[in-house]
PDB file of C-alpha atoms and ligand atoms in Angstrom:
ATOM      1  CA  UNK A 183      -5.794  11.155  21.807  1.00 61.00           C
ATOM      2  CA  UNK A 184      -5.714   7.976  19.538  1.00 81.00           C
ATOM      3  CA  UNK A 185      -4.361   8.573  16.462  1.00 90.00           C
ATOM      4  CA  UNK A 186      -4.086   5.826  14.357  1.00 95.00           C
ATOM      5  CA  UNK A 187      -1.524   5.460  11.364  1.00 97.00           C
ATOM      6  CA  UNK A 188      -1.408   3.481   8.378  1.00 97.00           C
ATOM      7  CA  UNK A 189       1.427   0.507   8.018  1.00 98.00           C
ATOM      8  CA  UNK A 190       4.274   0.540   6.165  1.00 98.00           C
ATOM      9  CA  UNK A 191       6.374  -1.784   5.170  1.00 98.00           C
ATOM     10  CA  UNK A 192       8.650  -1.860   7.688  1.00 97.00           C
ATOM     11  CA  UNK A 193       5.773  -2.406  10.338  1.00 98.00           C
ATOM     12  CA  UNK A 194       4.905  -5.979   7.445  1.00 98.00           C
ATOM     13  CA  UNK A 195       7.624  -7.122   7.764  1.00 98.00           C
ATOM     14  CA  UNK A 196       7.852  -6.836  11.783  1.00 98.00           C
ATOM     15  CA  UNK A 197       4.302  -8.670  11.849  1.00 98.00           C
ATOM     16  CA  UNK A 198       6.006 -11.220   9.655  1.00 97.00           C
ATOM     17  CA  UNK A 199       8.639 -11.436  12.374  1.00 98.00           C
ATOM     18  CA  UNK A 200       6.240 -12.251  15.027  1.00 98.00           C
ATOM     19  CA  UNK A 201       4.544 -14.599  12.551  1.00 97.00           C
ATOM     20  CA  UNK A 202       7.598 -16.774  12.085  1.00 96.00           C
ATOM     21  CA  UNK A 203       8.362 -16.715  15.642  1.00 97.00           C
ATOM     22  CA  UNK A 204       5.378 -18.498  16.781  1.00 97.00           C
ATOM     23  CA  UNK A 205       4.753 -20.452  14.093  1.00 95.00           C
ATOM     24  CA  UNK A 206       8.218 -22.308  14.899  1.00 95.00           C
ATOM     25  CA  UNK A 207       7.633 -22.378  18.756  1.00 95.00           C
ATOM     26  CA  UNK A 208       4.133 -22.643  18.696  1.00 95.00           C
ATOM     27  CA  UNK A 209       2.713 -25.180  21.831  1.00 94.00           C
ATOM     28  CA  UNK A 210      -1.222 -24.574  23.178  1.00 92.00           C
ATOM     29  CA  UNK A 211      -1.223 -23.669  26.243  1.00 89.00           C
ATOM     30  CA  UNK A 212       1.873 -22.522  26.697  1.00 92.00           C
ATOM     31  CA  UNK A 213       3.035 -20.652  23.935  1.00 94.00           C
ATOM     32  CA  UNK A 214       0.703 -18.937  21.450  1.00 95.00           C
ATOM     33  CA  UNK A 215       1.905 -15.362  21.051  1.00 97.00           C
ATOM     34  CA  UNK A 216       4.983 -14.168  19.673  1.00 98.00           C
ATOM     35  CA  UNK A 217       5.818 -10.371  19.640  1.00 98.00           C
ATOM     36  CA  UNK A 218       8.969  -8.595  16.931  1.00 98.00           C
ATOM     37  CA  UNK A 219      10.250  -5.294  18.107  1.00 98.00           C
ATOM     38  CA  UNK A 220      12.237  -2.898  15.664  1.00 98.00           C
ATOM     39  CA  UNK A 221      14.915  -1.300  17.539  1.00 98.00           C
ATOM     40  CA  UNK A 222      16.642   1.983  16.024  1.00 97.00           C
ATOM     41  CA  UNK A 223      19.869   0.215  15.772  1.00 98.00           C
ATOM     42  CA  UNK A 224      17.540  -1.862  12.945  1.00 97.00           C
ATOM     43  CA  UNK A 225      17.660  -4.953  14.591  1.00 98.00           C
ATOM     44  CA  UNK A 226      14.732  -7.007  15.442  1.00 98.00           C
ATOM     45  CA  UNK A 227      14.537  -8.894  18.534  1.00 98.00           C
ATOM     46  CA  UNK A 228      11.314 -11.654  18.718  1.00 98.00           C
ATOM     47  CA  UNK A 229      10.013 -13.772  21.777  1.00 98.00           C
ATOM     48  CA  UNK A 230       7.026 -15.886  22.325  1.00 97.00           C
ATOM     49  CA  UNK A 231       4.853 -16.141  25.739  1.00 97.00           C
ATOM     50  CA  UNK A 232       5.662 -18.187  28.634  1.00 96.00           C
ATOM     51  CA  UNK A 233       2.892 -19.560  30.903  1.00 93.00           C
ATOM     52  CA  UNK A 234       2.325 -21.663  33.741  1.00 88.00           C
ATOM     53  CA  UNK A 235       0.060 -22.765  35.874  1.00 86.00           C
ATOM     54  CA  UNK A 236      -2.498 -20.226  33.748  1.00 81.00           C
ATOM     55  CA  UNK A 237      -0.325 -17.213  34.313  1.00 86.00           C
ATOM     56  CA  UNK A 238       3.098 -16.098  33.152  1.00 90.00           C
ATOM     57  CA  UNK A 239       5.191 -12.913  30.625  1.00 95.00           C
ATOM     58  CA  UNK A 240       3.300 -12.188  27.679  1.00 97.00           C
ATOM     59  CA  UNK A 241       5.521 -12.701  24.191  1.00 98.00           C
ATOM     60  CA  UNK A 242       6.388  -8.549  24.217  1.00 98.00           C
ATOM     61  CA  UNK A 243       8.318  -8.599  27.544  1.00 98.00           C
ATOM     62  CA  UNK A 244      10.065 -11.389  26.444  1.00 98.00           C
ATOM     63  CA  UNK A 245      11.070  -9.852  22.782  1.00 98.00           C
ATOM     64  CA  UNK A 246      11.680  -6.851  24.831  1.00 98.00           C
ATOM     65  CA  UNK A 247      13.755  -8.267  27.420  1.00 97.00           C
ATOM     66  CA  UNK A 248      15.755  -9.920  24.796  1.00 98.00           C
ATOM     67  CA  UNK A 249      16.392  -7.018  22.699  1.00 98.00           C
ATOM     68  CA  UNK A 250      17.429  -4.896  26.024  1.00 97.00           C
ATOM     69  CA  UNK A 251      19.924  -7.821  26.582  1.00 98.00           C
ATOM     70  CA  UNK A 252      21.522  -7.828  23.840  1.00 98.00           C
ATOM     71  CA  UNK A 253      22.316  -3.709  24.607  1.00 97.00           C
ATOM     72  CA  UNK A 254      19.506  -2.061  22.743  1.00 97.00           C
ATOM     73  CA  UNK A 255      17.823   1.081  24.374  1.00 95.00           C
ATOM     74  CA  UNK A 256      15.500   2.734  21.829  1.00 97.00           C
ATOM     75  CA  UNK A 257      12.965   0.219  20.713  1.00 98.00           C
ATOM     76  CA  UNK A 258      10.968   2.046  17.864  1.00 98.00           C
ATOM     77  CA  UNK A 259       7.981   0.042  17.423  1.00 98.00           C
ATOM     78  CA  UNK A 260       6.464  -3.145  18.757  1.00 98.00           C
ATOM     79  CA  UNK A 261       3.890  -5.874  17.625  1.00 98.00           C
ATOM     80  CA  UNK A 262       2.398  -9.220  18.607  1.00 98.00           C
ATOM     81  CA  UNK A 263       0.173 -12.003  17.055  1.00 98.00           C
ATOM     82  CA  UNK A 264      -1.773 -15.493  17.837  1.00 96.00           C
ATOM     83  CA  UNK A 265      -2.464 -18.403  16.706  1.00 88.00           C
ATOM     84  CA  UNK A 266      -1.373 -21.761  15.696  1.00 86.00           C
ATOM     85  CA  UNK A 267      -0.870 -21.097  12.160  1.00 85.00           C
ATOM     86  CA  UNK A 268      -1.251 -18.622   9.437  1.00 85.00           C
ATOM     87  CA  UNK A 269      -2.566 -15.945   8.918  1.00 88.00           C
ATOM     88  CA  UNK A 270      -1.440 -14.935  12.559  1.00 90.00           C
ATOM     89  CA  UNK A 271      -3.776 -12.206  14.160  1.00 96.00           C
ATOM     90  CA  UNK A 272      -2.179  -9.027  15.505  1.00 98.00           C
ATOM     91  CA  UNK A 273      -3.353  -8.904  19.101  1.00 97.00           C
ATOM     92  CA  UNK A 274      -4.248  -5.713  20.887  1.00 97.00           C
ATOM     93  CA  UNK A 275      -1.224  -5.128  23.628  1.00 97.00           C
ATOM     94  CA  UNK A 276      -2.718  -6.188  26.867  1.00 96.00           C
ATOM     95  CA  UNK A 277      -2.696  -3.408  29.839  1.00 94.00           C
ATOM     96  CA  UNK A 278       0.911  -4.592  31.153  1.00 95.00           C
ATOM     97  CA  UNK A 279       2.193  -4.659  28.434  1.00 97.00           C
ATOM     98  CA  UNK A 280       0.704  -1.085  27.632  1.00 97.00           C
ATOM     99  CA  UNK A 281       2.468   0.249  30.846  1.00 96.00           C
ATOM    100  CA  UNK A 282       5.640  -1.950  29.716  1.00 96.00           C
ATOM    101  CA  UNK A 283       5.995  -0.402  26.503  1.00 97.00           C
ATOM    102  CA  UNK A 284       5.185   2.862  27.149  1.00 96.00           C
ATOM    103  CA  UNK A 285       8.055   2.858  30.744  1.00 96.00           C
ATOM    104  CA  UNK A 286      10.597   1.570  27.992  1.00 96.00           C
ATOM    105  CA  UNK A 287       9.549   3.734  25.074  1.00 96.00           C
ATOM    106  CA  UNK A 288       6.449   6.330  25.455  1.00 95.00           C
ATOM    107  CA  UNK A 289       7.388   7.007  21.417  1.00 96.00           C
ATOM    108  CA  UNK A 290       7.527   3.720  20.363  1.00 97.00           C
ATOM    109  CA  UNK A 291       4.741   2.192  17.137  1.00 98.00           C
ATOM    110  CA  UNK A 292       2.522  -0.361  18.653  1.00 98.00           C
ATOM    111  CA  UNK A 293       0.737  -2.183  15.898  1.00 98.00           C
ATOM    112  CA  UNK A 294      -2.597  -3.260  16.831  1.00 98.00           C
ATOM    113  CA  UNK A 295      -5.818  -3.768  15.183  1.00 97.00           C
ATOM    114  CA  UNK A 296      -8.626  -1.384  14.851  1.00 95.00           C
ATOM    115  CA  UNK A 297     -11.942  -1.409  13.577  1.00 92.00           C
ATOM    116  CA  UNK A 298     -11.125  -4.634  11.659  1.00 90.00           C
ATOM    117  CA  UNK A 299      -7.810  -2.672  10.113  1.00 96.00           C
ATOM    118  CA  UNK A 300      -4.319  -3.324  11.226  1.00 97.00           C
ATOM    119  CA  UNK A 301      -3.021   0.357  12.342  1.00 98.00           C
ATOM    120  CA  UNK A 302      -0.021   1.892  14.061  1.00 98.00           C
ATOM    121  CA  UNK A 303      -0.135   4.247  17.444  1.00 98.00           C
ATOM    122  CA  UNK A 304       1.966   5.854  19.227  1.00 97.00           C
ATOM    123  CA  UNK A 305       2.618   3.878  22.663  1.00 96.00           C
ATOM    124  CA  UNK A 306       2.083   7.321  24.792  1.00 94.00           C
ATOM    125  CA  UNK A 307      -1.362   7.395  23.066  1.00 95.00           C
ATOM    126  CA  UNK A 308      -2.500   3.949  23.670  1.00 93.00           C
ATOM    127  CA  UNK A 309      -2.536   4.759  27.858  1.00 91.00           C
ATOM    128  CA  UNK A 310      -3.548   7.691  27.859  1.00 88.00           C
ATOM    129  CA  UNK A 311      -2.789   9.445  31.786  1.00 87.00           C
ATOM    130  CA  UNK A 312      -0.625   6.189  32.171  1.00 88.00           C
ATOM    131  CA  UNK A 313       1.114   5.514  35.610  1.00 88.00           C
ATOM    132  CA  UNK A 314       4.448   7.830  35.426  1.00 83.00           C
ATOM    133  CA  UNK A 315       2.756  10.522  32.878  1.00 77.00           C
ATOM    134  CA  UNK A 316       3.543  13.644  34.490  1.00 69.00           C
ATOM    135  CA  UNK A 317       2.456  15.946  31.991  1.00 58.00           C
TER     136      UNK A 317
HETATM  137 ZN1   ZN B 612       0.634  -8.402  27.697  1.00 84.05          ZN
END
C-alpha cells in the first residue's frame, strides 16, 4: 500500500545533507547524486555516486555502506538528490536501491517525490512483494 507522509524537519534537514554533499563533490558524469541517511544512533552518514564506464553504485549504497562502516545497524530513513547546483531535486530511489534499502531496513523513511510534493514512505511500502518478503 503506498502511504505517503508529510516531512518534518528532521527529513529537511537530511535533504540538506544530501544537498551539501553533492554540491561539494559534484563532477558530470561521474558524480551527480548524493544520498544522507539518518541512523537511530542520530548520526548522518552522506555519499555521492560513483560511475564508470556508464555504470557504477548509486550515491545511497555508498552513504549506506559508509554509515554500516562506521558500526551503525538501524538506518531510520534515507534520501537522495541531483544536480549540479541548488535547489537539488530529490530523486525517486531507483529499483536497487529499493531492494537495498528495504534488505537493510524494511522500516526505514525513504524521501521521494510524489505528485510534484516531496513525501516520506515507508521502505517496505515502496516494493511492495519485494524479493525476501515472506509475508
Ligand atoms: Zn539506485
Amino acid at each position: 500500500m503506498m502511504e505517503y507522509h508529510e516531512l518534518d524537519d528532521e527529513d529537511r534537514d537530511l535533504i540538506r545533507a544530501a544537498s551539501d554533499a553533492i554540491e561539494r563533490n559534484y563532477s558530470y558524469p561521474r558524480h551527480t547524486v548524493g544520498a544522507a541517511v539518518l541512523c537511530s544512533s542520530g548520526a548522518v552518514y552522506v555519499g555521492v555516486n560513483v560511475e564508470c564506464c556508464g555504470y557504477g553504485p548509486c550515491a545511497e549504497p555508498i552513504a549506506i555502506g559508509r554509515a554500516i562502516t562506521e558500526g551503525e545497524r538501524e538506518i531510520e530513513r534515507i534520501v537522495a538528490v541531483g544536480g549540479p547546483s541548488e535547489p537539488h531535486n530529490v530523486l525517486s530511489p531507483c529499483g536497487n536501491c529499493r531492494q537495498l534499502v528495504y534488505d537493510y531496513a524494511p522500516d526505514c523513511w525513504v524521501i521521494l517525490p510524489q505528485a510534484s510534493r516531496i513525501v516520506k514512505i515507508r521502505a517496505r511500502d515502496l516494493l511492495p512483494g519485494a524479493y525476501g518478503d515472506s509475508d
